mmCIF file of C-alpha atoms and ligand atoms in Angstrom:
data_model
loop_
_atom_site.group_PDB
_atom_site.id
_atom_site.type_symbol
_atom_site.label_atom_id
_atom_site.label_comp_id
_atom_site.label_asym_id
_atom_site.label_seq_id
_atom_site.Cartn_x
_atom_site.Cartn_y
_atom_site.Cartn_z
ATOM 1 C CA MET A 747 0.245 0.033 8.779
ATOM 2 C CA ASP A 748 2.010 -3.050 7.544
ATOM 3 C CA LEU A 749 4.293 -1.413 5.053
ATOM 4 C CA LYS A 750 7.791 -2.774 4.816
ATOM 5 C CA VAL A 751 9.884 0.039 3.390
ATOM 6 C CA LYS A 752 13.616 -0.457 3.496
ATOM 7 C CA VAL A 753 15.932 2.534 3.448
ATOM 8 C CA THR A 754 18.859 0.110 3.421
ATOM 9 C CA ASP A 755 19.196 -3.582 4.206
ATOM 10 C CA ARG A 756 18.738 -3.132 7.967
ATOM 11 C CA ILE A 757 16.948 0.205 8.203
ATOM 12 C CA TYR A 758 13.187 0.628 7.774
ATOM 13 C CA TRP A 759 11.123 3.759 7.258
ATOM 14 C CA LEU A 760 8.214 3.900 9.703
ATOM 15 C CA GLY A 761 6.180 6.918 8.788
ATOM 16 C CA THR A 762 2.638 8.133 8.622
ATOM 17 C CA ASN A 763 0.647 10.713 6.703
ATOM 18 C CA ASP A 764 -1.538 13.269 8.451
ATOM 19 C CA ARG A 765 -4.288 14.482 6.138
ATOM 20 C CA ARG A 766 -6.690 15.419 8.930
ATOM 21 C CA LYS A 767 -4.822 18.236 10.585
ATOM 22 C CA HIS A 768 -5.604 21.685 9.189
ATOM 23 C CA LEU A 769 -2.897 23.644 10.976
ATOM 24 C CA PHE A 770 0.632 22.477 11.816
ATOM 25 C CA GLU A 771 1.455 23.573 15.390
ATOM 26 C CA ASN A 772 -2.145 24.857 15.288
ATOM 27 C CA LEU A 773 -0.776 27.801 13.267
ATOM 28 C CA TRP A 774 0.403 26.959 9.767
ATOM 29 C CA PRO A 775 -1.994 25.713 7.056
ATOM 30 C CA LEU A 776 -1.573 22.185 5.735
ATOM 31 C CA PRO A 777 -3.444 22.060 2.408
ATOM 32 C CA ASP A 778 -1.474 18.962 1.404
ATOM 33 C CA GLY A 779 -1.056 17.487 4.892
ATOM 34 C CA VAL A 780 2.243 16.489 6.447
ATOM 35 C CA SER A 781 4.170 13.277 7.056
ATOM 36 C CA TYR A 782 5.888 12.152 10.250
ATOM 37 C CA ASN A 783 8.835 9.818 9.698
ATOM 38 C CA SER A 784 10.628 7.546 12.110
ATOM 39 C CA TYR A 785 13.197 4.846 11.392
ATOM 40 C CA LEU A 786 13.901 1.351 12.738
ATOM 41 C CA VAL A 787 17.381 -0.197 12.677
ATOM 42 C CA THR A 788 17.445 -4.006 12.970
ATOM 43 C CA ASP A 789 21.157 -4.575 13.479
ATOM 44 C CA GLU A 790 22.937 -6.662 16.134
ATOM 45 C CA LYS A 791 21.274 -4.139 18.407
ATOM 46 C CA THR A 792 17.891 -2.734 17.442
ATOM 47 C CA ALA A 793 17.085 0.959 17.582
ATOM 48 C CA LEU A 794 14.118 3.188 16.830
ATOM 49 C CA LEU A 795 15.031 6.711 15.777
ATOM 50 C CA ASP A 796 12.278 9.080 16.905
ATOM 51 C CA THR A 797 8.561 8.247 16.829
ATOM 52 C CA ILE A 798 5.530 9.931 15.264
ATOM 53 C CA GLU A 799 2.686 12.182 16.377
ATOM 54 C CA MET A 800 0.415 10.381 18.793
ATOM 55 C CA GLY A 801 -2.613 8.754 17.241
ATOM 56 C CA THR A 802 -1.607 9.211 13.610
ATOM 57 C CA GLY A 803 0.010 5.844 12.985
ATOM 58 C CA GLY A 804 -2.708 3.286 13.761
ATOM 59 C CA ASP A 805 -1.035 0.253 15.333
ATOM 60 C CA TYR A 806 2.431 1.848 15.359
ATOM 61 C CA VAL A 807 3.766 -0.419 18.108
ATOM 62 C CA GLY A 808 2.387 -3.495 16.311
ATOM 63 C CA TRP A 809 4.102 -2.341 13.115
ATOM 64 C CA ILE A 810 7.447 -2.207 14.925
ATOM 65 C CA GLU A 811 6.780 -5.615 16.508
ATOM 66 C CA ARG A 812 6.134 -7.166 13.105
ATOM 67 C CA LEU A 813 9.312 -5.718 11.556
ATOM 68 C CA LEU A 814 11.346 -6.890 14.545
ATOM 69 C CA THR A 815 9.824 -10.366 14.256
ATOM 70 C CA GLU A 816 10.700 -10.545 10.570
ATOM 71 C CA ALA A 817 14.263 -9.717 11.492
ATOM 72 C CA GLY A 818 14.175 -12.529 14.066
ATOM 73 C CA ARG A 819 14.066 -10.153 17.035
ATOM 74 C CA THR A 820 11.665 -9.278 19.781
ATOM 75 C CA GLU A 821 13.476 -6.642 21.788
ATOM 76 C CA LEU A 822 13.927 -2.972 21.068
ATOM 77 C CA ASP A 823 17.323 -2.104 22.539
ATOM 78 C CA TYR A 824 17.441 1.663 21.962
ATOM 79 C CA LEU A 825 15.138 4.595 21.350
ATOM 80 C CA VAL A 826 17.151 7.498 19.950
ATOM 81 C CA ILE A 827 15.454 10.852 20.401
ATOM 82 C CA ASN A 828 16.757 13.424 17.945
ATOM 83 C CA HIS A 829 13.903 15.847 18.620
ATOM 84 C CA MET A 830 11.316 16.098 21.401
ATOM 85 C CA GLU A 831 8.580 18.154 19.722
ATOM 86 C CA PRO A 832 5.373 16.125 20.109
ATOM 87 C CA ASP A 833 4.964 15.558 16.353
ATOM 88 C CA HIS A 834 7.910 13.176 16.806
ATOM 89 C CA SER A 835 7.844 12.197 20.461
ATOM 90 C CA GLY A 836 4.118 11.419 20.625
ATOM 91 C CA GLU A 837 4.510 7.631 20.721
ATOM 92 C CA ILE A 838 7.361 7.497 23.238
ATOM 93 C CA GLY A 839 4.993 6.554 26.060
ATOM 94 C CA ASP A 840 3.633 3.554 24.128
ATOM 95 C CA ILE A 841 7.141 2.455 23.150
ATOM 96 C CA VAL A 842 8.339 2.515 26.752
ATOM 97 C CA ARG A 843 5.232 0.696 27.972
ATOM 98 C CA ARG A 844 5.759 -2.054 25.343
ATOM 99 C CA TRP A 845 9.543 -2.333 25.805
ATOM 100 C CA PRO A 846 10.134 -1.138 29.375
ATOM 101 C CA GLN A 847 13.812 -2.050 29.215
ATOM 102 C CA VAL A 848 14.481 0.132 26.151
ATOM 103 C CA ARG A 849 17.440 2.438 26.654
ATOM 104 C CA ILE A 850 16.625 6.001 25.695
ATOM 105 C CA VAL A 851 19.391 7.925 23.945
ATOM 106 C CA GLY A 852 19.445 11.705 24.021
ATOM 107 C CA ASN A 853 21.340 14.673 25.417
ATOM 108 C CA CYS A 854 20.883 16.445 28.736
ATOM 109 C CA LYS A 855 18.399 18.909 27.237
ATOM 110 C CA THR A 856 16.401 16.045 25.698
ATOM 111 C CA PHE A 857 15.955 14.414 29.075
ATOM 112 C CA LYS A 858 14.634 17.551 30.780
ATOM 113 C CA ILE A 859 11.904 17.841 28.153
ATOM 114 C CA LEU A 860 11.304 14.070 28.223
ATOM 115 C CA GLU A 861 10.590 14.241 31.940
ATOM 116 C CA GLY A 862 8.391 17.307 31.508
ATOM 117 C CA TYR A 863 6.239 15.718 28.819
ATOM 118 C CA TYR A 864 6.218 12.044 29.711
ATOM 119 C CA GLY A 865 7.599 11.751 33.254
ATOM 120 C CA ILE A 866 10.333 9.386 32.022
ATOM 121 C CA THR A 867 13.552 9.511 34.052
ATOM 122 C CA GLU A 868 14.987 5.980 33.793
ATOM 123 C CA ASN A 869 17.053 3.942 31.327
ATOM 124 C CA LEU A 870 18.592 7.103 29.931
ATOM 125 C CA VAL A 871 21.821 7.087 27.914
ATOM 126 C CA GLU A 872 23.183 10.609 27.719
ATOM 127 C CA VAL A 873 25.279 11.441 24.674
ATOM 128 C CA GLY A 874 27.183 14.540 23.608
ATOM 129 C CA GLU A 875 28.903 15.911 20.526
ATOM 130 C CA GLY A 876 30.684 13.173 18.585
ATOM 131 C CA ASP A 877 29.679 10.278 20.867
ATOM 132 C CA THR A 878 28.967 7.014 19.080
ATOM 133 C CA LEU A 879 26.368 4.295 19.590
ATOM 134 C CA ASP A 880 27.568 0.963 18.174
ATOM 135 C CA LEU A 881 24.631 -1.062 16.826
ATOM 136 C CA GLY A 882 26.827 -3.636 15.009
ATOM 137 C CA HIS A 883 27.093 -2.881 11.312
ATOM 138 C CA HIS A 884 25.717 0.608 11.850
ATOM 139 C CA LYS A 885 27.395 3.078 14.154
ATOM 140 C CA LEU A 886 25.510 6.227 15.037
ATOM 141 C CA GLN A 887 27.516 9.331 15.742
ATOM 142 C CA PHE A 888 25.665 12.202 17.381
ATOM 143 C CA VAL A 889 25.841 15.777 16.185
ATOM 144 C CA MET A 890 24.403 18.439 18.479
ATOM 145 C CA THR A 891 22.321 20.859 16.404
ATOM 146 C CA PRO A 892 20.585 23.054 18.993
ATOM 147 C CA TRP A 893 17.690 25.205 17.721
ATOM 148 C CA VAL A 894 17.255 23.236 14.517
ATOM 149 C CA HIS A 895 14.491 23.391 15.681
ATOM 150 C CA TRP A 896 14.401 23.201 19.511
ATOM 151 C CA PRO A 897 17.268 23.544 22.016
ATOM 152 C CA GLU A 898 17.648 19.790 22.473
ATOM 153 C CA THR A 899 17.708 18.965 18.764
ATOM 154 C CA MET A 900 20.472 16.673 17.560
ATOM 155 C CA MET A 901 21.164 14.577 14.472
ATOM 156 C CA SER A 902 22.385 10.992 14.217
ATOM 157 C CA TYR A 903 24.930 10.165 11.531
ATOM 158 C CA ASP A 904 25.550 6.563 10.516
ATOM 159 C CA THR A 905 29.277 6.457 9.855
ATOM 160 C CA THR A 906 29.010 3.055 8.084
ATOM 161 C CA GLU A 907 26.615 3.921 5.277
ATOM 162 C CA HIS A 908 26.771 7.724 5.536
ATOM 163 C CA ILE A 909 23.121 8.169 6.452
ATOM 164 C CA LEU A 910 22.064 11.343 8.219
ATOM 165 C CA PHE A 911 18.990 11.197 10.454
ATOM 166 C CA SER A 912 18.437 14.914 10.329
ATOM 167 C CA GLY A 913 15.422 15.689 12.529
ATOM 168 C CA ASP A 914 13.306 18.580 11.257
ATOM 169 C CA ALA A 915 16.096 19.754 8.953
ATOM 170 C CA PHE A 916 15.531 18.938 5.273
ATOM 171 C CA GLY A 917 11.841 18.338 5.980
ATOM 172 C CA THR A 918 8.795 19.664 4.188
ATOM 173 C CA PHE A 919 5.049 20.036 4.476
ATOM 174 C CA GLY A 920 3.057 17.636 2.279
ATOM 175 C CA THR A 921 2.244 13.965 2.708
ATOM 176 C CA LEU A 922 4.151 11.112 1.087
ATOM 177 C CA ASP A 923 1.611 9.789 -1.390
ATOM 178 C CA GLY A 924 3.111 6.393 -2.095
ATOM 179 C CA ALA A 925 6.470 7.842 -3.090
ATOM 180 C CA ILE A 926 8.751 7.897 -0.054
ATOM 181 C CA PHE A 927 12.140 8.341 -1.721
ATOM 182 C CA ASP A 928 13.248 11.348 -3.746
ATOM 183 C CA ASP A 929 13.853 9.237 -6.861
ATOM 184 C CA GLU A 930 10.233 8.053 -6.767
ATOM 185 C CA ILE A 931 8.942 11.625 -7.172
ATOM 186 C CA ALA A 932 8.963 12.812 -10.784
ATOM 187 C CA ASP A 933 7.835 16.376 -10.128
ATOM 188 C CA PHE A 934 9.480 17.384 -6.851
ATOM 189 C CA ASP A 935 9.726 21.048 -7.806
ATOM 190 C CA THR A 936 6.009 21.285 -8.618
ATOM 191 C CA ARG A 937 4.817 19.037 -5.826
ATOM 192 C CA TYR A 938 7.089 19.944 -2.907
ATOM 193 C CA LEU A 939 9.503 22.809 -3.524
ATOM 194 C CA GLY A 940 7.128 25.620 -2.512
ATOM 195 C CA GLU A 941 5.881 23.656 0.487
ATOM 196 C CA MET A 942 9.443 22.889 1.541
ATOM 197 C CA ARG A 943 10.366 26.560 1.471
ATOM 198 C CA ARG A 944 7.170 27.450 3.367
ATOM 199 C CA TYR A 945 8.028 24.771 5.958
ATOM 200 C CA TYR A 946 11.575 26.136 6.200
ATOM 201 C CA SER A 947 10.518 29.786 6.497
ATOM 202 C CA ASN A 948 7.656 29.127 8.926
ATOM 203 C CA ILE A 949 9.269 26.527 11.189
ATOM 204 C CA VAL A 950 13.052 26.578 10.940
ATOM 205 C CA GLY A 951 13.829 29.960 9.352
ATOM 206 C CA LYS A 952 14.102 31.870 12.633
ATOM 207 C CA TYR A 953 17.076 29.649 13.468
ATOM 208 C CA SER A 954 18.897 30.079 10.156
ATOM 209 C CA ASN A 955 22.179 30.947 11.859
ATOM 210 C CA MET A 956 21.962 27.651 13.755
ATOM 211 C CA VAL A 957 21.287 25.833 10.476
ATOM 212 C CA GLN A 958 24.514 27.336 9.150
ATOM 213 C CA LYS A 959 26.343 26.171 12.282
ATOM 214 C CA ALA A 960 24.971 22.670 11.690
ATOM 215 C CA PHE A 961 26.232 22.810 8.101
ATOM 216 C CA ALA A 962 29.668 23.797 9.368
ATOM 217 C CA LYS A 963 29.727 20.699 11.599
ATOM 218 C CA LEU A 964 28.554 18.377 8.832
ATOM 219 C CA GLY A 965 30.593 19.951 6.057
ATOM 220 C CA SER A 966 33.409 17.436 6.171
ATOM 221 C CA VAL A 967 31.417 14.187 6.289
ATOM 222 C CA PRO A 968 30.063 12.315 3.250
ATOM 223 C CA ILE A 969 26.256 12.142 3.177
ATOM 224 C CA ASP A 970 24.717 9.538 0.874
ATOM 225 C CA THR A 971 21.209 9.444 2.350
ATOM 226 C CA ILE A 972 19.191 11.944 4.381
ATOM 227 C CA CYS A 973 16.347 10.638 6.539
ATOM 228 C CA PRO A 974 14.352 13.656 7.776
ATOM 229 C CA LEU A 975 11.392 13.589 10.147
ATOM 230 C CA HIS A 976 9.053 15.118 7.535
ATOM 231 C CA GLY A 977 8.890 14.531 3.791
ATOM 232 C CA PRO A 978 10.847 12.354 1.375
ATOM 233 C CA VAL A 979 13.938 10.331 2.179
ATOM 234 C CA TRP A 980 16.799 11.674 0.053
ATOM 235 C CA ARG A 981 18.800 8.742 -1.267
ATOM 236 C CA SER A 982 19.485 9.864 -4.845
ATOM 237 C CA GLU A 983 20.049 13.594 -4.684
ATOM 238 C CA PRO A 984 20.810 14.587 -1.087
ATOM 239 C CA LYS A 985 22.856 17.488 -2.420
ATOM 240 C CA LYS A 986 19.703 19.047 -3.875
ATOM 241 C CA VAL A 987 18.054 19.443 -0.493
ATOM 242 C CA ILE A 988 21.316 20.422 1.205
ATOM 243 C CA ASP A 989 21.763 23.203 -1.347
ATOM 244 C CA LEU A 990 18.188 24.423 -0.841
ATOM 245 C CA TYR A 991 18.566 24.609 2.926
ATOM 246 C CA ASP A 992 21.973 26.239 2.591
ATOM 247 C CA ARG A 993 20.529 28.904 0.303
ATOM 248 C CA TRP A 994 17.506 29.638 2.475
ATOM 249 C CA SER A 995 19.521 29.750 5.692
ATOM 250 C CA ARG A 996 21.864 32.315 4.090
ATOM 251 C CA TYR A 997 18.795 34.392 3.106
ATOM 252 C CA GLU A 998 19.717 34.012 -0.548
ATOM 253 C CA ALA A 999 16.591 35.137 -2.402
ATOM 254 C CA GLU A 1000 15.177 35.321 -5.905
ATOM 255 C CA PRO A 1001 15.430 38.639 -7.814
ATOM 256 C CA GLY A 1002 11.708 39.389 -7.662
ATOM 257 C CA VAL A 1003 9.408 41.458 -5.487
ATOM 258 C CA VAL A 1004 6.402 40.825 -3.320
ATOM 259 C CA ILE A 1005 4.053 43.715 -2.596
ATOM 260 C CA ILE A 1006 2.007 43.107 0.547
ATOM 261 C CA TYR A 1007 -0.646 45.573 1.570
ATOM 262 C CA GLY A 1008 -3.373 46.176 4.115
ATOM 263 C CA SER A 1009 -6.347 48.058 2.711
ATOM 264 C CA MET A 1010 -9.776 48.773 4.234
ATOM 265 C CA TYR A 1011 -11.580 50.322 1.282
ATOM 266 C CA GLY A 1012 -9.329 49.601 -1.683
ATOM 267 C CA ASN A 1013 -7.097 52.684 -1.772
ATOM 268 C CA ASN A 1014 -3.933 50.827 -0.811
ATOM 269 C CA ALA A 1015 -4.919 47.951 -3.083
ATOM 270 C CA ALA A 1016 -4.999 50.448 -5.964
ATOM 271 C CA THR A 1017 -1.593 51.820 -4.944
ATOM 272 C CA ALA A 1018 -0.182 48.287 -4.772
ATOM 273 C CA ASP A 1019 -1.403 47.572 -8.291
ATOM 274 C CA TYR A 1020 0.064 50.858 -9.504
ATOM 275 C CA ILE A 1021 3.470 50.053 -7.995
ATOM 276 C CA ALA A 1022 3.325 46.517 -9.388
ATOM 277 C CA ARG A 1023 2.738 47.891 -12.888
ATOM 278 C CA LYS A 1024 5.592 50.357 -12.494
ATOM 279 C CA CYS A 1025 7.832 47.494 -11.308
ATOM 280 C CA ALA A 1026 6.992 45.579 -14.488
ATOM 281 C CA GLU A 1027 7.705 48.666 -16.610
ATOM 282 C CA ALA A 1028 11.017 49.018 -14.808
ATOM 283 C CA GLY A 1029 12.000 45.503 -15.851
ATOM 284 C CA ILE A 1030 11.193 43.345 -12.795
ATOM 285 C CA ARG A 1031 9.942 40.022 -14.127
ATOM 286 C CA ASP A 1032 8.729 38.261 -10.995
ATOM 287 C CA ILE A 1033 6.141 40.277 -9.074
ATOM 288 C CA ARG A 1034 3.548 39.094 -6.568
ATOM 289 C CA VAL A 1035 0.849 41.253 -4.969
ATOM 290 C CA ARG A 1036 -0.801 40.044 -1.749
ATOM 291 C CA ASP A 1037 -3.652 41.387 0.366
ATOM 292 C CA ALA A 1038 -2.536 40.736 3.939
ATOM 293 C CA SER A 1039 -6.169 40.313 4.981
ATOM 294 C CA LYS A 1040 -6.703 37.519 2.472
ATOM 295 C CA THR A 1041 -3.411 35.642 2.251
ATOM 296 C CA HIS A 1042 -2.478 33.679 5.371
ATOM 297 C CA LEU A 1043 0.560 34.890 7.310
ATOM 298 C CA SER A 1044 2.264 31.556 6.553
ATOM 299 C CA TYR A 1045 2.320 32.298 2.812
ATOM 300 C CA LEU A 1046 3.325 35.931 3.340
ATOM 301 C CA ILE A 1047 6.379 34.801 5.325
ATOM 302 C CA ASP A 1048 7.173 32.337 2.543
ATOM 303 C CA ASP A 1049 6.994 35.145 -0.039
ATOM 304 C CA VAL A 1050 9.289 37.303 2.077
ATOM 305 C CA TRP A 1051 11.785 34.431 2.242
ATOM 306 C CA ARG A 1052 11.503 33.840 -1.466
ATOM 307 C CA TYR A 1053 12.042 37.350 -2.823
ATOM 308 C CA ARG A 1054 14.814 39.873 -2.346
ATOM 309 C CA GLY A 1055 12.450 42.801 -2.874
ATOM 310 C CA ILE A 1056 9.733 43.534 -0.324
ATOM 311 C CA ILE A 1057 7.243 46.390 -0.663
ATOM 312 C CA LEU A 1058 4.879 46.864 2.252
ATOM 313 C CA GLY A 1059 1.805 49.063 2.300
ATOM 314 C CA SER A 1060 -0.514 49.950 5.137
ATOM 315 C CA CYS A 1061 -3.378 52.277 5.688
ATOM 316 C CA ALA A 1062 -3.545 54.018 9.048
ATOM 317 C CA TYR A 1063 -5.689 52.173 11.550
ATOM 318 C CA ASN A 1064 -6.218 53.709 15.002
ATOM 319 C CA ALA A 1065 -2.957 55.614 14.443
ATOM 320 C CA GLN A 1066 -1.123 52.317 13.897
ATOM 321 C CA MET A 1067 -0.441 49.984 11.011
ATOM 322 C CA PHE A 1068 -3.314 47.939 9.665
ATOM 323 C CA PRO A 1069 -3.485 44.897 12.012
ATOM 324 C CA THR A 1070 -2.715 42.209 9.409
ATOM 325 C CA VAL A 1071 0.361 44.103 8.216
ATOM 326 C CA GLU A 1072 1.418 44.779 11.798
ATOM 327 C CA ARG A 1073 1.154 41.055 12.554
ATOM 328 C CA LEU A 1074 3.443 40.308 9.611
ATOM 329 C CA THR A 1075 6.037 42.906 10.614
ATOM 330 C CA THR A 1076 6.017 41.652 14.208
ATOM 331 C CA GLU A 1077 6.649 38.108 12.995
ATOM 332 C CA LEU A 1078 9.435 39.211 10.649
ATOM 333 C CA LEU A 1079 11.132 41.083 13.491
ATOM 334 C CA HIS A 1080 10.734 38.035 15.690
ATOM 335 C CA MET A 1081 12.328 35.875 12.996
ATOM 336 C CA GLY A 1082 15.132 38.374 12.351
ATOM 337 C CA VAL A 1083 14.861 38.048 8.567
ATOM 338 C CA LYS A 1084 17.860 39.550 6.771
ATOM 339 C CA ASN A 1085 19.077 40.689 3.363
ATOM 340 C CA LYS A 1086 16.001 42.390 1.927
ATOM 341 C CA ALA A 1087 15.437 45.606 -0.023
ATOM 342 C CA LEU A 1088 12.376 47.470 1.183
ATOM 343 C CA GLY A 1089 9.833 49.889 -0.240
ATOM 344 C CA LEU A 1090 7.029 51.445 1.809
ATOM 345 C CA PHE A 1091 3.714 53.058 1.031
ATOM 346 C CA GLY A 1092 0.394 53.716 2.700
ATOM 347 C CA SER A 1093 -2.519 56.035 3.109
ATOM 348 C CA TYR A 1094 -4.221 58.136 5.735
ATOM 349 C CA SER A 1095 -7.260 60.291 6.308
ATOM 350 C CA TRP A 1096 -6.196 62.458 9.256
ATOM 351 C CA ASN A 1097 -3.154 61.810 11.495
ATOM 352 C CA GLY A 1098 -1.671 58.798 9.732
ATOM 353 C CA GLY A 1099 0.031 55.861 11.438
ATOM 354 C CA GLY A 1100 0.491 53.212 8.746
ATOM 355 C CA VAL A 1101 3.617 54.529 7.044
ATOM 356 C CA ARG A 1102 4.954 56.100 10.245
ATOM 357 C CA ASN A 1103 4.996 52.708 11.921
ATOM 358 C CA LEU A 1104 6.277 50.953 8.811
ATOM 359 C CA LYS A 1105 9.263 53.329 8.903
ATOM 360 C CA ALA A 1106 9.892 52.346 12.517
ATOM 361 C CA PHE A 1107 9.755 48.697 11.443
ATOM 362 C CA ALA A 1108 12.313 49.369 8.675
ATOM 363 C CA GLU A 1109 14.719 50.870 11.205
ATOM 364 C CA GLN A 1110 14.243 48.007 13.639
ATOM 365 C CA ILE A 1111 14.787 45.234 11.107
ATOM 366 C CA GLY A 1112 17.579 47.074 9.291
ATOM 367 C CA TRP A 1113 16.433 46.583 5.699
ATOM 368 C CA PRO A 1114 17.534 49.490 3.475
ATOM 369 C CA LEU A 1115 14.815 51.541 1.796
ATOM 370 C CA VAL A 1116 14.947 51.714 -2.000
ATOM 371 C CA ALA A 1117 13.216 55.125 -2.046
ATOM 372 C CA ASP A 1118 11.410 57.536 0.232
ATOM 373 C CA PRO A 1119 8.146 56.087 1.588
ATOM 374 C CA VAL A 1120 4.937 57.429 0.081
ATOM 375 C CA ASP A 1121 1.971 58.189 2.337
ATOM 376 C CA VAL A 1122 -1.105 59.049 0.254
ATOM 377 C CA PHE A 1123 -3.717 61.380 1.727
ATOM 378 C CA GLY A 1124 -7.160 60.139 0.769
ATOM 379 C CA THR A 1125 -7.800 58.761 -2.694
ATOM 380 C CA PRO A 1126 -4.702 57.700 -4.693
ATOM 381 C CA THR A 1127 -5.167 59.912 -7.740
ATOM 382 C CA PRO A 1128 -2.704 59.682 -10.660
ATOM 383 C CA GLU A 1129 -0.970 62.847 -9.432
ATOM 384 C CA LYS A 1130 -0.461 61.410 -5.921
ATOM 385 C CA LEU A 1131 0.537 57.983 -7.223
ATOM 386 C CA SER A 1132 3.346 59.318 -9.360
ATOM 387 C CA ALA A 1133 5.377 59.669 -6.148
ATOM 388 C CA CYS A 1134 5.441 55.850 -6.048
ATOM 389 C CA ASP A 1135 7.394 55.630 -9.321
ATOM 390 C CA ALA A 1136 10.615 56.070 -7.370
ATOM 391 C CA ILE A 1137 9.829 52.984 -5.263
ATOM 392 C CA ALA A 1138 9.499 50.808 -8.372
ATOM 393 C CA GLN A 1139 12.587 52.351 -9.981
ATOM 394 C CA GLY A 1140 14.643 51.981 -6.803
ATOM 395 C CA MET A 1141 13.574 48.367 -6.410
ATOM 396 C CA ALA A 1142 14.376 47.560 -10.041
ATOM 397 C CA THR A 1143 17.859 49.048 -9.644
ATOM 398 C CA VAL A 1144 18.571 47.008 -6.505
ATOM 399 C CA LEU A 1145 17.329 43.785 -8.094
ATOM 400 C CA LYS A 1146 19.325 44.362 -11.278
ATOM 401 C CA ASN A 1147 22.456 44.870 -9.185
ATOM 402 C CA CYS A 1148 21.683 41.589 -7.349
ATOM 403 C CA ASP A 1149 21.309 39.841 -10.686
ATOM 404 C CA ALA A 1150 24.653 41.155 -11.819
ATOM 405 C CA GLN A 1151 26.464 39.872 -8.682
HETATM 406 FE FE1 FEO B 1518 8.641 18.412 13.275
HETATM 407 FE FE2 FEO B 1518 10.125 20.617 15.485
HETATM 408 O O1 FEO B 1518 9.022 19.233 14.964
#
């Protein structure tokens, strides 16, 4: 690309849009693609902050050469690595081959992974918490933010112009379609908000406590611009994205309910619809019903993050939960999701297994039940379904109390 996009007078955005990839990390759907951002500082010293996924940027090295030339420079003095995941480190090899003298800035954990991936062990500048790299006008201070999203992850904070190079944090799925800055996007909430929460819940959510630790470190510094590795650059309303991440990492959820079920022949689907109707009658105004066999796990996790109320249903399947529901519960346990109210239902034909294992899940994850679980034998007739009324009532009571807080 030959775009010349200035974040500030001496800082350029160098990003690319990936519309080819179907699955991020070969797991999470990308219906609207994803962007990979990196940034070039052309100060008294020049520095590249992170790179992009290999092969997605065309003549990425040539692009950097041209921007350096325009600034009257030829050398790249520093490569700062805030995050080593290959969607950002993919072009490191080409950078080092083009500028073999470049000094690579990272922490001790960065360099272990750097050697493992790229065999690079020379020209390393190790930094730790609070260390500063003086580029001239800009001075980068390093903030260690392990597990946001990998153990080596750090952020770089420009103390001169209060710019935070935040790594994966404050990123989103979705390409940058011409608009690169937040103030160039008229409909952020329609275009990106859901995808940003899905990105957060799928990629970063497991490390929410580490996100809160990062917030604690950054709480006292002014932030005028946020330059993440995915999604828009926040130069007008950085507080908006900070507030979103703060909310999600504290498991603050909306007062609605998602009902997720596994159903082989439609019995649990009918029960889910019954409970959904009873939830509406009980006053809940935001209700989603999902078939775990149809809706991708990525979106189910997003729904769980979004809503305070979770109602899970599973038929028995080989004396276990239905596999798609089991996969979801395993992932939620793995992520350690907190602060949910839970309802459970299911069905069986002989020995059961769906609800029994859902109860075990509830105990493991520690979400309180809003009512006794209902396990329907055979067809969910009106008489059998009436036992589910308590689930809807219990959920409505919990959500009303949340609203009142
Ligand atoms: Fe966008 Fe953790 O990489």
